[in-house]
Every structure is written in C-alpha cells, then in structure tokens.
mmCIF file of C-alpha atoms in Angstrom:
data_model
loop_
_atom_site.group_PDB
_atom_site.id
_atom_site.type_symbol
_atom_site.label_atom_id
_atom_site.label_comp_id
_atom_site.label_asym_id
_atom_site.label_seq_id
_atom_site.Cartn_x
_atom_site.Cartn_y
_atom_site.Cartn_z
ATOM 1 C CA MET A 1 30.478 -77.719 113.706
ATOM 2 C CA ARG A 2 32.245 -77.868 110.322
ATOM 3 C CA ILE A 3 33.258 -81.503 110.461
ATOM 4 C CA LYS A 4 33.098 -82.148 106.715
ATOM 5 C CA GLU A 5 35.170 -79.071 105.871
ATOM 6 C CA SER A 6 37.801 -80.107 108.417
ATOM 7 C CA VAL A 7 37.963 -83.637 107.016
ATOM 8 C CA GLU A 8 38.307 -82.360 103.447
ATOM 9 C CA LYS A 9 41.303 -80.219 104.429
ATOM 10 C CA VAL A 10 43.226 -83.460 104.934
ATOM 11 C CA PRO A 11 44.640 -84.802 101.614
ATOM 12 C CA GLY A 12 42.339 -87.647 100.585
ATOM 13 C CA GLY A 13 40.430 -86.892 103.773
ATOM 14 C CA LEU A 14 37.120 -88.558 102.883
ATOM 15 C CA MET A 15 39.019 -91.837 102.555
ATOM 16 C CA VAL A 16 41.942 -91.433 104.946
ATOM 17 C CA VAL A 17 40.209 -89.948 108.015
ATOM 18 C CA PRO A 18 37.425 -92.588 108.311
ATOM 19 C CA LEU A 19 40.012 -95.294 107.560
ATOM 20 C CA LEU A 20 42.181 -94.102 110.442
ATOM 21 C CA LEU A 21 39.158 -93.808 112.742
ATOM 22 C CA GLY A 22 38.128 -97.365 111.968
ATOM 23 C CA THR A 23 41.710 -98.536 112.464
ATOM 24 C CA THR A 24 41.946 -96.743 115.818
ATOM 25 C CA LEU A 25 38.724 -98.273 117.103
ATOM 26 C CA ASN A 26 39.741 -101.718 115.925
ATOM 27 C CA THR A 27 43.150 -101.327 117.570
ATOM 28 C CA VAL A 28 41.495 -100.460 120.890
ATOM 29 C CA ASP A 29 39.100 -103.382 120.355
ATOM 30 C CA GLN A 30 41.992 -105.784 119.861
ATOM 31 C CA MET A 31 43.610 -104.649 123.123
ATOM 32 C CA HIS A 32 40.684 -106.352 124.918
ATOM 33 C CA ILE A 33 40.641 -103.909 127.816
ATOM 34 C CA PRO A 34 38.873 -105.644 130.747
ATOM 35 C CA PHE A 35 36.893 -102.540 131.756
ATOM 36 C CA VAL A 36 35.497 -102.114 128.232
ATOM 37 C CA MET A 37 34.698 -105.811 127.872
ATOM 38 C CA ASP A 38 32.904 -105.841 131.225
ATOM 39 C CA ILE A 39 30.641 -103.005 130.062
ATOM 40 C CA LEU A 40 29.898 -104.764 126.766
ATOM 41 C CA LYS A 41 29.180 -108.015 128.595
ATOM 42 C CA ALA A 42 26.829 -106.231 131.004
ATOM 43 C CA LEU A 43 24.980 -104.726 128.027
ATOM 44 C CA GLY A 44 24.458 -108.201 126.606
ATOM 45 C CA ALA A 45 26.948 -108.037 123.708
ATOM 46 C CA PRO A 46 27.651 -111.397 122.028
ATOM 47 C CA GLU A 47 30.943 -113.140 122.645
ATOM 48 C CA THR A 48 33.401 -113.441 119.738
ATOM 49 C CA GLU A 49 34.741 -116.808 118.582
ATOM 50 C CA GLU A 50 37.916 -116.135 120.566
ATOM 51 C CA GLY A 51 35.933 -115.480 123.728
ATOM 52 C CA TYR A 52 36.201 -111.681 123.848
ATOM 53 C CA TYR A 53 33.734 -108.796 123.745
ATOM 54 C CA GLU A 54 34.361 -106.117 121.084
ATOM 55 C CA PHE A 55 32.262 -103.031 120.340
ATOM 56 C CA LEU A 56 32.823 -103.449 116.596
ATOM 57 C CA GLN A 57 31.268 -106.907 116.823
ATOM 58 C CA ILE A 58 28.044 -106.321 118.710
ATOM 59 C CA GLY A 59 25.915 -107.649 115.859
ATOM 60 C CA GLY A 60 22.919 -106.044 114.181
ATOM 61 C CA PHE A 61 23.026 -103.070 111.832
ATOM 62 C CA SER A 62 26.003 -101.555 113.680
ATOM 63 C CA GLN A 63 28.331 -104.447 112.906
ATOM 64 C CA GLU A 64 26.997 -104.804 109.364
ATOM 65 C CA LEU A 65 27.706 -101.121 108.605
ATOM 66 C CA PHE A 66 30.858 -100.356 110.563
ATOM 67 C CA LYS A 67 32.677 -103.711 110.497
ATOM 68 C CA ASP A 68 31.431 -105.952 107.687
ATOM 69 C CA SER A 69 30.258 -103.559 104.960
ATOM 70 C CA ALA A 70 33.480 -102.939 103.013
ATOM 71 C CA LEU A 71 32.917 -105.257 100.046
ATOM 72 C CA VAL A 72 29.264 -104.436 99.415
ATOM 73 C CA LEU A 73 29.917 -100.680 99.684
ATOM 74 C CA ILE A 74 32.945 -100.940 97.392
ATOM 75 C CA ALA A 75 30.714 -102.752 94.901
ATOM 76 C CA LEU A 76 28.176 -99.909 95.121
ATOM 77 C CA PHE A 77 30.988 -97.379 94.711
ATOM 78 C CA LEU A 78 32.200 -99.159 91.551
ATOM 79 C CA PHE A 79 28.650 -99.194 90.184
ATOM 80 C CA CYS A 80 28.411 -95.427 90.657
ATOM 81 C CA VAL A 81 31.890 -94.902 89.167
ATOM 82 C CA GLY A 82 30.875 -96.870 86.082
ATOM 83 C CA SER A 83 27.805 -94.705 85.600
ATOM 84 C CA GLN A 84 30.018 -91.612 85.270
ATOM 85 C CA MET A 85 32.091 -93.015 82.381
ATOM 86 C CA ASN A 86 30.729 -90.854 79.604
ATOM 87 C CA LEU A 87 31.371 -92.384 76.171
ATOM 88 C CA LYS A 88 30.275 -89.191 74.364
ATOM 89 C CA ILE A 89 33.236 -86.849 74.762
ATOM 90 C CA GLY A 90 35.117 -84.578 72.382
ATOM 91 C CA GLY A 91 38.052 -85.755 70.278
ATOM 92 C CA LYS A 92 40.656 -83.564 72.014
ATOM 93 C CA ALA A 93 39.496 -84.634 75.474
ATOM 94 C CA LEU A 94 39.424 -88.270 74.337
ATOM 95 C CA LYS A 95 42.987 -87.994 73.069
ATOM 96 C CA LYS A 96 44.333 -86.457 76.286
ATOM 97 C CA GLY A 97 42.441 -88.845 78.531
ATOM 98 C CA ALA A 98 43.679 -91.847 76.549
ATOM 99 C CA LEU A 99 47.286 -90.607 76.546
ATOM 100 C CA ILE A 100 47.396 -89.984 80.286
ATOM 101 C CA THR A 101 45.555 -93.170 81.236
ATOM 102 C CA THR A 102 47.733 -95.344 78.994
ATOM 103 C CA SER A 103 51.039 -93.812 80.055
ATOM 104 C CA LYS A 104 50.112 -93.965 83.752
ATOM 105 C CA TYR A 105 48.987 -97.573 83.528
ATOM 106 C CA LEU A 106 51.979 -98.821 81.530
ATOM 107 C CA THR A 107 54.373 -97.011 83.871
ATOM 108 C CA GLY A 108 52.790 -98.551 86.977
ATOM 109 C CA LEU A 109 52.703 -101.989 85.348
ATOM 110 C CA SER A 110 56.349 -101.741 84.252
ATOM 111 C CA ILE A 111 57.582 -100.761 87.703
ATOM 112 C CA GLY A 112 55.471 -103.525 89.239
ATOM 113 C CA MET A 113 57.029 -106.049 86.836
ATOM 114 C CA VAL A 114 60.572 -104.855 87.588
ATOM 115 C CA PHE A 115 59.889 -105.016 91.324
ATOM 116 C CA GLY A 116 58.472 -108.549 91.026
ATOM 117 C CA PHE A 117 61.546 -109.621 89.051
ATOM 118 C CA PHE A 118 64.126 -108.425 91.598
ATOM 119 C CA PHE A 119 62.165 -108.939 94.836
ATOM 120 C CA ASP A 120 59.474 -111.160 96.316
ATOM 121 C CA PRO A 121 56.271 -109.890 94.616
ATOM 122 C CA TRP A 122 54.200 -110.446 97.760
ATOM 123 C CA SER A 123 56.489 -109.211 100.544
ATOM 124 C CA GLY A 124 59.550 -107.590 99.048
ATOM 125 C CA ILE A 125 61.786 -104.835 100.374
ATOM 126 C CA LEU A 126 60.105 -102.377 102.822
ATOM 127 C CA GLY A 127 57.068 -104.656 102.923
ATOM 128 C CA LEU A 128 56.152 -103.582 99.399
ATOM 129 C CA SER A 129 54.184 -105.882 97.141
ATOM 130 C CA THR A 130 53.455 -105.822 93.438
ATOM 131 C CA LEU A 131 49.791 -105.365 94.362
ATOM 132 C CA ALA A 132 50.484 -102.206 96.409
ATOM 133 C CA ILE A 133 52.764 -100.699 93.750
ATOM 134 C CA ILE A 134 50.412 -101.261 90.818
ATOM 135 C CA ALA A 135 47.271 -100.277 92.747
ATOM 136 C CA GLY A 136 48.948 -97.116 94.064
ATOM 137 C CA MET A 137 50.554 -96.045 90.795
ATOM 138 C CA THR A 138 47.734 -96.776 88.333
ATOM 139 C CA ASN A 139 44.849 -95.241 90.316
ATOM 140 C CA SER A 140 44.669 -91.444 90.401
ATOM 141 C CA ASN A 141 42.810 -88.829 92.420
ATOM 142 C CA SER A 142 40.080 -87.732 89.980
ATOM 143 C CA GLY A 143 38.778 -84.994 92.261
ATOM 144 C CA MET A 144 42.182 -83.364 92.567
ATOM 145 C CA TYR A 145 42.778 -83.747 88.819
ATOM 146 C CA ALA A 146 39.496 -81.964 88.091
ATOM 147 C CA ALA A 147 40.343 -79.166 90.528
ATOM 148 C CA LEU A 148 43.879 -78.620 89.222
ATOM 149 C CA THR A 149 43.033 -78.796 85.523
ATOM 150 C CA GLY A 150 39.968 -76.637 86.138
ATOM 151 C CA GLN A 151 42.206 -73.884 87.526
ATOM 152 C CA TYR A 152 45.422 -74.317 85.539
ATOM 153 C CA GLY A 153 44.341 -76.362 82.507
ATOM 154 C CA ASN A 154 41.909 -75.996 79.599
ATOM 155 C CA ARG A 155 38.573 -77.544 78.624
ATOM 156 C CA SER A 156 40.038 -80.662 76.982
ATOM 157 C CA ASP A 157 42.266 -81.279 80.026
ATOM 158 C CA VAL A 158 39.186 -81.341 82.244
ATOM 159 C CA GLY A 159 37.195 -83.353 79.670
ATOM 160 C CA GLY A 160 39.809 -86.103 79.723
ATOM 161 C CA LEU A 161 38.465 -87.019 83.155
ATOM 162 C CA SER A 162 35.804 -89.210 81.502
ATOM 163 C CA ILE A 163 38.536 -91.521 80.189
ATOM 164 C CA LEU A 164 40.589 -91.294 83.376
ATOM 165 C CA ALA A 165 37.646 -92.818 85.260
ATOM 166 C CA ILE A 166 38.813 -96.170 83.842
ATOM 167 C CA ASN A 167 41.616 -96.257 86.381
ATOM 168 C CA ASP A 168 39.206 -95.869 89.322
ATOM 169 C CA GLY A 169 38.813 -99.178 91.129
ATOM 170 C CA PRO A 170 40.477 -102.574 90.756
ATOM 171 C CA PHE A 171 40.090 -103.200 87.001
ATOM 172 C CA LEU A 172 43.603 -102.246 85.846
ATOM 173 C CA THR A 173 45.191 -103.829 88.922
ATOM 174 C CA LEU A 174 43.437 -107.146 88.249
ATOM 175 C CA VAL A 175 44.510 -107.025 84.608
ATOM 176 C CA SER A 176 48.093 -106.320 85.681
ATOM 177 C CA LEU A 177 48.216 -109.182 88.170
ATOM 178 C CA GLY A 178 46.806 -111.462 85.480
ATOM 179 C CA ILE A 179 49.548 -110.341 83.081
ATOM 180 C CA LEU A 180 52.154 -111.004 85.780
ATOM 181 C CA GLY A 181 50.950 -114.580 86.173
ATOM 182 C CA THR A 182 48.453 -114.481 89.054
ATOM 183 C CA ALA A 183 45.760 -117.022 88.251
ATOM 184 C CA PHE A 184 42.461 -115.163 87.982
ATOM 185 C CA PRO A 185 39.856 -117.022 85.909
ATOM 186 C CA VAL A 186 37.521 -115.020 83.678
ATOM 187 C CA ILE A 187 34.694 -115.364 86.174
ATOM 188 C CA SER A 188 36.804 -113.497 88.778
ATOM 189 C CA PHE A 189 36.993 -110.468 86.491
ATOM 190 C CA ILE A 190 33.277 -110.690 85.746
ATOM 191 C CA ALA A 191 32.368 -111.026 89.425
ATOM 192 C CA VAL A 192 34.369 -107.945 90.442
ATOM 193 C CA LEU A 193 33.853 -105.749 87.377
ATOM 194 C CA LEU A 194 30.193 -106.427 86.593
ATOM 195 C CA PRO A 195 28.994 -103.507 88.785
ATOM 196 C CA ILE A 196 31.201 -101.113 86.784
ATOM 197 C CA GLY A 197 29.894 -102.495 83.480
ATOM 198 C CA ILE A 198 26.226 -102.288 84.441
ATOM 199 C CA GLY A 199 26.697 -98.797 85.856
ATOM 200 C CA MET A 200 28.452 -97.657 82.674
ATOM 201 C CA ILE A 201 25.668 -99.015 80.444
ATOM 202 C CA LEU A 202 22.899 -97.409 82.498
ATOM 203 C CA GLY A 203 24.747 -94.101 82.831
ATOM 204 C CA ASN A 204 25.226 -93.834 79.065
ATOM 205 C CA LEU A 205 21.703 -94.933 78.216
ATOM 206 C CA ASP A 206 20.077 -92.362 80.472
ATOM 207 C CA PRO A 207 21.776 -89.111 81.614
ATOM 208 C CA LYS A 208 19.255 -88.910 84.450
ATOM 209 C CA ILE A 209 20.596 -92.164 85.865
ATOM 210 C CA ARG A 210 24.149 -90.802 85.632
ATOM 211 C CA GLU A 211 23.027 -87.697 87.488
ATOM 212 C CA PHE A 212 21.179 -89.783 90.100
ATOM 213 C CA LEU A 213 24.206 -92.013 90.788
ATOM 214 C CA ALA A 214 26.835 -89.249 90.754
ATOM 215 C CA PRO A 215 26.705 -88.602 94.541
ATOM 216 C CA GLY A 216 27.441 -92.292 95.138
ATOM 217 C CA GLU A 217 31.016 -91.768 93.971
ATOM 218 C CA THR A 218 31.640 -89.662 97.073
ATOM 219 C CA LEU A 219 28.923 -90.728 99.495
ATOM 220 C CA THR A 220 30.075 -94.347 99.821
ATOM 221 C CA ILE A 221 33.783 -93.588 100.340
ATOM 222 C CA PRO A 222 33.846 -92.704 104.082
ATOM 223 C CA PHE A 223 31.639 -95.699 104.912
ATOM 224 C CA PHE A 224 33.690 -98.375 103.168
ATOM 225 C CA ALA A 225 36.866 -96.596 104.328
ATOM 226 C CA PHE A 226 35.792 -96.936 107.972
ATOM 227 C CA SER A 227 34.920 -100.586 107.430
ATOM 228 C CA LEU A 228 38.304 -101.243 105.807
ATOM 229 C CA GLY A 229 39.989 -99.553 108.744
ATOM 230 C CA ALA A 230 37.981 -101.732 111.127
ATOM 231 C CA GLY A 231 39.950 -104.678 109.799
ATOM 232 C CA MET A 232 43.347 -103.041 110.352
ATOM 233 C CA ASN A 233 45.650 -102.175 113.236
ATOM 234 C CA LEU A 234 47.441 -98.876 113.859
ATOM 235 C CA ALA A 235 50.683 -100.828 113.964
ATOM 236 C CA ASN A 236 50.366 -101.094 110.175
ATOM 237 C CA PHE A 237 50.767 -97.313 109.845
ATOM 238 C CA PHE A 238 53.494 -96.859 112.458
ATOM 239 C CA ASN A 239 55.616 -99.709 111.155
ATOM 240 C CA PRO A 240 58.728 -97.916 109.761
ATOM 241 C CA SER A 241 59.028 -100.227 106.756
ATOM 242 C CA VAL A 242 55.350 -99.782 105.862
ATOM 243 C CA LEU A 243 55.668 -95.999 106.157
ATOM 244 C CA ALA A 244 58.811 -96.035 104.005
ATOM 245 C CA GLY A 245 57.091 -98.300 101.474
ATOM 246 C CA GLY A 246 54.161 -95.897 101.203
ATOM 247 C CA LEU A 247 56.521 -92.961 100.630
ATOM 248 C CA VAL A 248 58.335 -94.946 97.927
ATOM 249 C CA ILE A 249 55.021 -95.557 96.110
ATOM 250 C CA ALA A 250 54.232 -91.836 96.372
ATOM 251 C CA VAL A 251 57.583 -90.730 94.930
ATOM 252 C CA PHE A 252 57.424 -93.353 92.162
ATOM 253 C CA THR A 253 53.874 -92.305 91.313
ATOM 254 C CA PHE A 254 54.635 -88.601 91.134
ATOM 255 C CA VAL A 255 58.028 -88.804 89.410
ATOM 256 C CA PHE A 256 57.557 -91.713 87.007
ATOM 257 C CA THR A 257 53.875 -91.479 86.035
ATOM 258 C CA GLY A 258 54.101 -87.688 85.844
ATOM 259 C CA GLY A 259 57.348 -87.832 83.886
ATOM 260 C CA MET A 260 56.080 -90.426 81.420
ATOM 261 C CA GLY A 261 52.873 -88.447 80.997
ATOM 262 C CA ILE A 262 54.890 -85.354 80.052
ATOM 263 C CA LEU A 263 57.017 -87.360 77.583
ATOM 264 C CA THR A 264 53.863 -88.830 76.035
ATOM 265 C CA PHE A 265 52.297 -85.377 75.659
ATOM 266 C CA LYS A 266 55.506 -84.091 74.106
ATOM 267 C CA LEU A 267 55.579 -87.043 71.690
ATOM 268 C CA PHE A 268 52.031 -86.203 70.561
ATOM 269 C CA ARG A 269 52.870 -82.481 70.326
ATOM 270 C CA GLU A 270 50.788 -81.210 73.211
ATOM 271 C CA LYS A 271 52.087 -77.832 74.382
ATOM 272 C CA SER A 272 50.869 -77.742 77.996
ATOM 273 C CA TYR A 273 51.879 -80.369 80.554
ATOM 274 C CA ILE A 274 49.483 -79.426 83.343
ATOM 275 C CA ALA A 275 47.280 -82.521 82.904
ATOM 276 C CA PRO A 276 50.024 -85.193 83.260
ATOM 277 C CA ILE A 277 51.255 -83.663 86.510
ATOM 278 C CA ALA A 278 47.714 -83.235 87.844
ATOM 279 C CA GLU A 279 47.218 -86.961 87.211
ATOM 280 C CA ALA A 280 50.451 -88.077 88.936
ATOM 281 C CA SER A 281 48.722 -88.986 92.193
ATOM 282 C CA THR A 282 47.368 -91.961 94.104
ATOM 283 C CA ALA A 283 43.590 -92.024 94.543
ATOM 284 C CA GLY A 284 42.172 -92.126 98.035
ATOM 285 C CA ASN A 285 39.788 -94.872 96.919
ATOM 286 C CA ALA A 286 42.771 -96.911 95.665
ATOM 287 C CA ALA A 287 43.070 -98.089 99.274
ATOM 288 C CA ALA A 288 40.005 -100.207 98.545
ATOM 289 C CA THR A 289 41.712 -102.017 95.647
ATOM 290 C CA PRO A 290 43.587 -104.635 97.739
ATOM 291 C CA ALA A 291 40.291 -105.714 99.327
ATOM 292 C CA ALA A 292 38.662 -105.939 95.882
ATOM 293 C CA VAL A 293 41.570 -108.045 94.613
ATOM 294 C CA ALA A 294 41.194 -110.305 97.635
ATOM 295 C CA ALA A 295 37.506 -110.686 96.752
ATOM 296 C CA ALA A 296 38.476 -111.751 93.226
ATOM 297 C CA ALA A 297 41.014 -114.151 94.711
ATOM 298 C CA SER A 298 38.296 -115.770 96.837
ATOM 299 C CA VAL A 299 36.382 -116.532 93.621
ATOM 300 C CA ALA A 300 39.559 -117.877 92.035
ATOM 301 C CA VAL A 301 40.379 -120.206 94.933
ATOM 302 C CA GLY A 302 36.777 -121.410 95.004
ATOM 303 C CA SER A 303 36.995 -122.415 91.341
ATOM 304 C CA GLY A 304 40.344 -124.123 91.820
ATOM 305 C CA ALA A 305 42.238 -121.644 89.624
ATOM 306 C CA MET A 306 44.273 -120.422 92.606
ATOM 307 C CA THR A 307 45.841 -122.399 95.441
ATOM 308 C CA ALA A 308 44.915 -121.802 99.064
ATOM 309 C CA ALA A 309 48.504 -120.686 99.730
ATOM 310 C CA GLU A 310 48.316 -118.015 97.004
ATOM 311 C CA TYR A 311 44.975 -116.811 98.341
ATOM 312 C CA GLU A 312 46.372 -116.621 101.883
ATOM 313 C CA ALA A 313 49.358 -114.606 100.613
ATOM 314 C CA ILE A 314 47.014 -112.058 99.043
ATOM 315 C CA GLN A 315 44.858 -111.897 102.176
ATOM 316 C CA ASN A 316 47.921 -111.295 104.361
ATOM 317 C CA ILE A 317 49.139 -108.289 102.388
ATOM 318 C CA VAL A 318 45.773 -106.510 102.222
ATOM 319 C CA PRO A 319 46.225 -104.530 105.505
ATOM 320 C CA ILE A 320 49.827 -103.562 104.687
ATOM 321 C CA ALA A 321 49.043 -102.622 101.077
ATOM 322 C CA THR A 322 46.020 -100.589 102.223
ATOM 323 C CA ALA A 323 48.166 -98.645 104.703
ATOM 324 C CA GLN A 324 50.931 -98.018 102.144
ATOM 325 C CA ILE A 325 48.468 -96.790 99.531
ATOM 326 C CA SER A 326 46.865 -94.467 102.104
ATOM 327 C CA ILE A 327 50.294 -92.987 102.877
ATOM 328 C CA SER A 328 50.923 -92.520 99.153
ATOM 329 C CA THR A 329 47.531 -90.815 98.794
ATOM 330 C CA ILE A 330 48.395 -88.208 101.416
ATOM 331 C CA THR A 331 51.897 -87.615 100.039
ATOM 332 C CA THR A 332 50.922 -87.262 96.369
ATOM 333 C CA SER A 333 48.054 -84.967 97.352
ATOM 334 C CA LEU A 334 50.750 -82.559 98.531
ATOM 335 C CA LEU A 335 53.180 -83.151 95.659
ATOM 336 C CA CYS A 336 50.743 -82.776 92.733
ATOM 337 C CA PRO A 337 49.430 -79.251 93.465
ATOM 338 C CA LEU A 338 53.004 -78.065 94.061
ATOM 339 C CA GLY A 339 54.139 -79.682 90.800
ATOM 340 C CA VAL A 340 51.273 -78.131 88.823
ATOM 341 C CA ILE A 341 51.979 -74.651 90.209
ATOM 342 C CA LEU A 342 55.681 -74.916 89.343
ATOM 343 C CA MET A 343 54.915 -76.229 85.842
ATOM 344 C CA ASP A 344 52.405 -73.415 85.268
ATOM 345 C CA ARG A 345 55.024 -70.800 86.221
ATOM 346 C CA TYR A 346 57.620 -72.451 83.995
ATOM 347 C CA GLN A 347 55.236 -72.568 81.027
ATOM 348 C CA ARG A 348 54.110 -68.976 81.431
ATOM 349 C CA LYS A 349 57.721 -67.816 81.365
ATOM 350 C CA ARG A 350 57.937 -69.513 77.970
ATOM 351 C CA GLY A 351 54.750 -67.835 76.784
ATOM 352 C CA ILE A 352 52.514 -70.897 77.217
ATOM 353 C CA ASP A 353 49.132 -70.335 78.877
ATOM 354 C CA GLY A 354 47.837 -73.769 79.866
ATOM 355 C CA THR A 355 44.276 -72.495 80.244
ATOM 356 C CA ARG A 356 43.966 -71.670 76.520
ATOM 357 C CA GLU A 357 42.429 -74.417 74.434
ATOM 358 C CA ASP A 358 43.669 -73.020 71.103
ATOM 359 C CA LEU A 359 47.288 -72.726 72.213
ATOM 360 C CA GLY A 360 48.805 -74.797 69.428
ATOM 361 C CA MET A 361 46.582 -73.239 66.729
ATOM 362 C CA LYS A 362 47.478 -69.730 67.856
ATOM 363 C CA LYS A 363 51.173 -70.461 67.522
ATOM 364 C CA GLU A 364 50.695 -71.859 64.031
ATOM 365 C CA LYS A 365 48.679 -68.789 62.971
ATOM 366 C CA ASN A 366 51.356 -66.467 64.345
ATOM 367 C CA ARG A 367 54.020 -68.301 62.367
ATOM 368 C CA GLU A 368 51.979 -68.065 59.175
ATOM 369 C CA GLU A 369 51.364 -64.345 59.721
ATOM 370 C CA THR A 370 55.071 -63.769 60.334
ATOM 371 C CA LYS A 371 55.972 -65.609 57.120
ATOM 372 C CA ARG A 372 53.471 -63.514 55.122
ATOM 373 C CA LYS A 373 54.866 -60.278 56.508
ATOM 374 C CA VAL A 374 58.417 -61.342 55.651
ATOM 375 C CA ASN A 375 57.358 -62.246 52.105
#
C-alpha cells in the first residue's frame, strides 16, 4: 500500500491528514457511544474525570503518544528546525531570504494590527483572531518553496530557504503578540524558543549534527499533528464562520504577502519574482503555533505577567485558530503553484528566465555591448 504517497498528494498532507484523523477519533470519543464505552470498560480502561470511557484516554504509551504528546513533539520539531538554520550562506541568497522573510513578516503583522484595531483581537469577525492571522500569514511552507524555486527559480532563490527557516514555528508570532501588547515576560520567550536556539548552535557547530537532525523536521509532524487533532472536534472545521475565516487567511496570505514580496524585490532591483510568490503560503506546521503560544501563555500566567482571563482567552481560541490555519494551508498550497506557473509564463514572455542566476548581469552586459556597437 502506498499510504505515504497518498497522504503527500494532499496539500500539507503530512500535517493536515493526521490532524483530521486525530480530530475524527476525538469527535467519536466525545460522542460517548454506549457500545464503545462498554467494550472499553470490559477491557479494563480507566474512567475519565467526567465518568466516561474514551479510547484516546486509555493511559500508558498510547495516550502519551496519541493524546498528550503535542507539546513535547513540537519542542522536538523546533529543535530540529533550528539545527537546519545555516548561518553560512551566500550573499545573494542571504539578500533574497532576508527580503522575503522581512516583507512577509511585516505584512502579516500589519494586517494583524489592523484587524485588532477594528475588531476583537481574540474573537473577531468570522471567528478570526489576531493569533490566527499572524500565525497563518507569517509562517510559510518551506517544502513547497524549495520545490517551486527548485523548478522555476535559480540557485539564490533556493538558497534563501536558510533565512526563511526563521519563520518556522512560533517565534515571529510571539514577537508580534508582544508588540501588540500581550504580556509575555522574557522567560516565556526563552522557555518556548530555547529548543530552536540550541538546535541552531549545534547544527552550525557540526554539519553532522545538522544532517542527523534533518529528518526530524518531517518525522515529528504527523505525530504532533495527530495529537493536536486529538484535542479538537470536527465541528471546528465544519463551522461556516471558521471555514470562511480560514479562506480569508489564505487569500490574505497569498495576495498581500506575495504582493508585498514582489514590490520589495522590485524595490531592490530583482528581476525575477518567482521566490516571493513561492513563499506566499501558510505552512502546514503553522497549525502547531497556537498550541505553542498557549504554552508560552501558561508560563506567563504562572509568573503573574498575564491574568487568568487572558490565558483562558488564548486557550479557547487554540482549536479554532488551528482549524483556520489548516484550511489556509490547504488553500495556499493550491494557489502558490498556480501563481508561480502564471508568473513564470509572464516573465518568459518578457524575456526573463527565472532559472538563470546571472539574469541581471546578462542584461547589463547586453546593454554595454549595444552601446559599444552604436559608438
């Protein structure tokens, strides 16, 4: 059976499919079907605090992996992500990566700020929250970016991926919420981001460690995705306002972050705009960001920097934000390849081959040769 290949055909499949499976099982669990509970009781399953029997709460390794593992696996994922942040990259790749990352982040932050100004930042129109908007718009699908720039872009486009890794995980979202006034003490940032920092140090000190940890970027995703789903209900996905909110994040991400990326490239005289469009997506692993923010909030409330009411507000939006970001992941995974193909055709009609690294230099040389011939 080609299960993995089938899963990967779904946009963001390694994240979305296990998430939906976990959500489906948890939804059935929460229905408390008498027949199912009788079987679990007969097998000796422990009773929950509410007096029910649920197959996702049977204890042991099964519950630890499939129900309660999200935070520890997300921490491991962030550690592995940090190890892949290569500080030794070429100047051109550094420039492109910095331009795209900065423009994408500032665009997501700006829209999040505008939304928070006009609507309730925690439960505004269509169930959207500032957390969902910023997390969805500032995190991008690195795998899809690598694939698209590898086919339609040039070497420096692909090389920019090392800088783009900064927007993987909750770091930029936490910074944004701090800027917008959410009270996160310094220790909250340290507690959540320390795995990234340690991974980055080790990965840059020893290339063998980077190579060893590289599979962890992908391997951990379906496991923490299932565990995240095990804390959600299918009603979150079929709620019309949640679905509409997820589509809004997707459109905003593709149109605004892609558009600002193109304007930034144009401002810095880059000729090909394949990379900004390839980056205009929502990462599948961005669905883990709300849970990571909630973890930081638990540290904040424990230190007294955040009120219990604020912490509860963040906890309440985690399932909705996770569902909306997952919807945005699927939608942008369809929009970005289409956008890149259309941009490539448009550029080629204008004589611009996005796969050529020396594009700008070639044009300059042609101009100089033309001037010499005229003279």
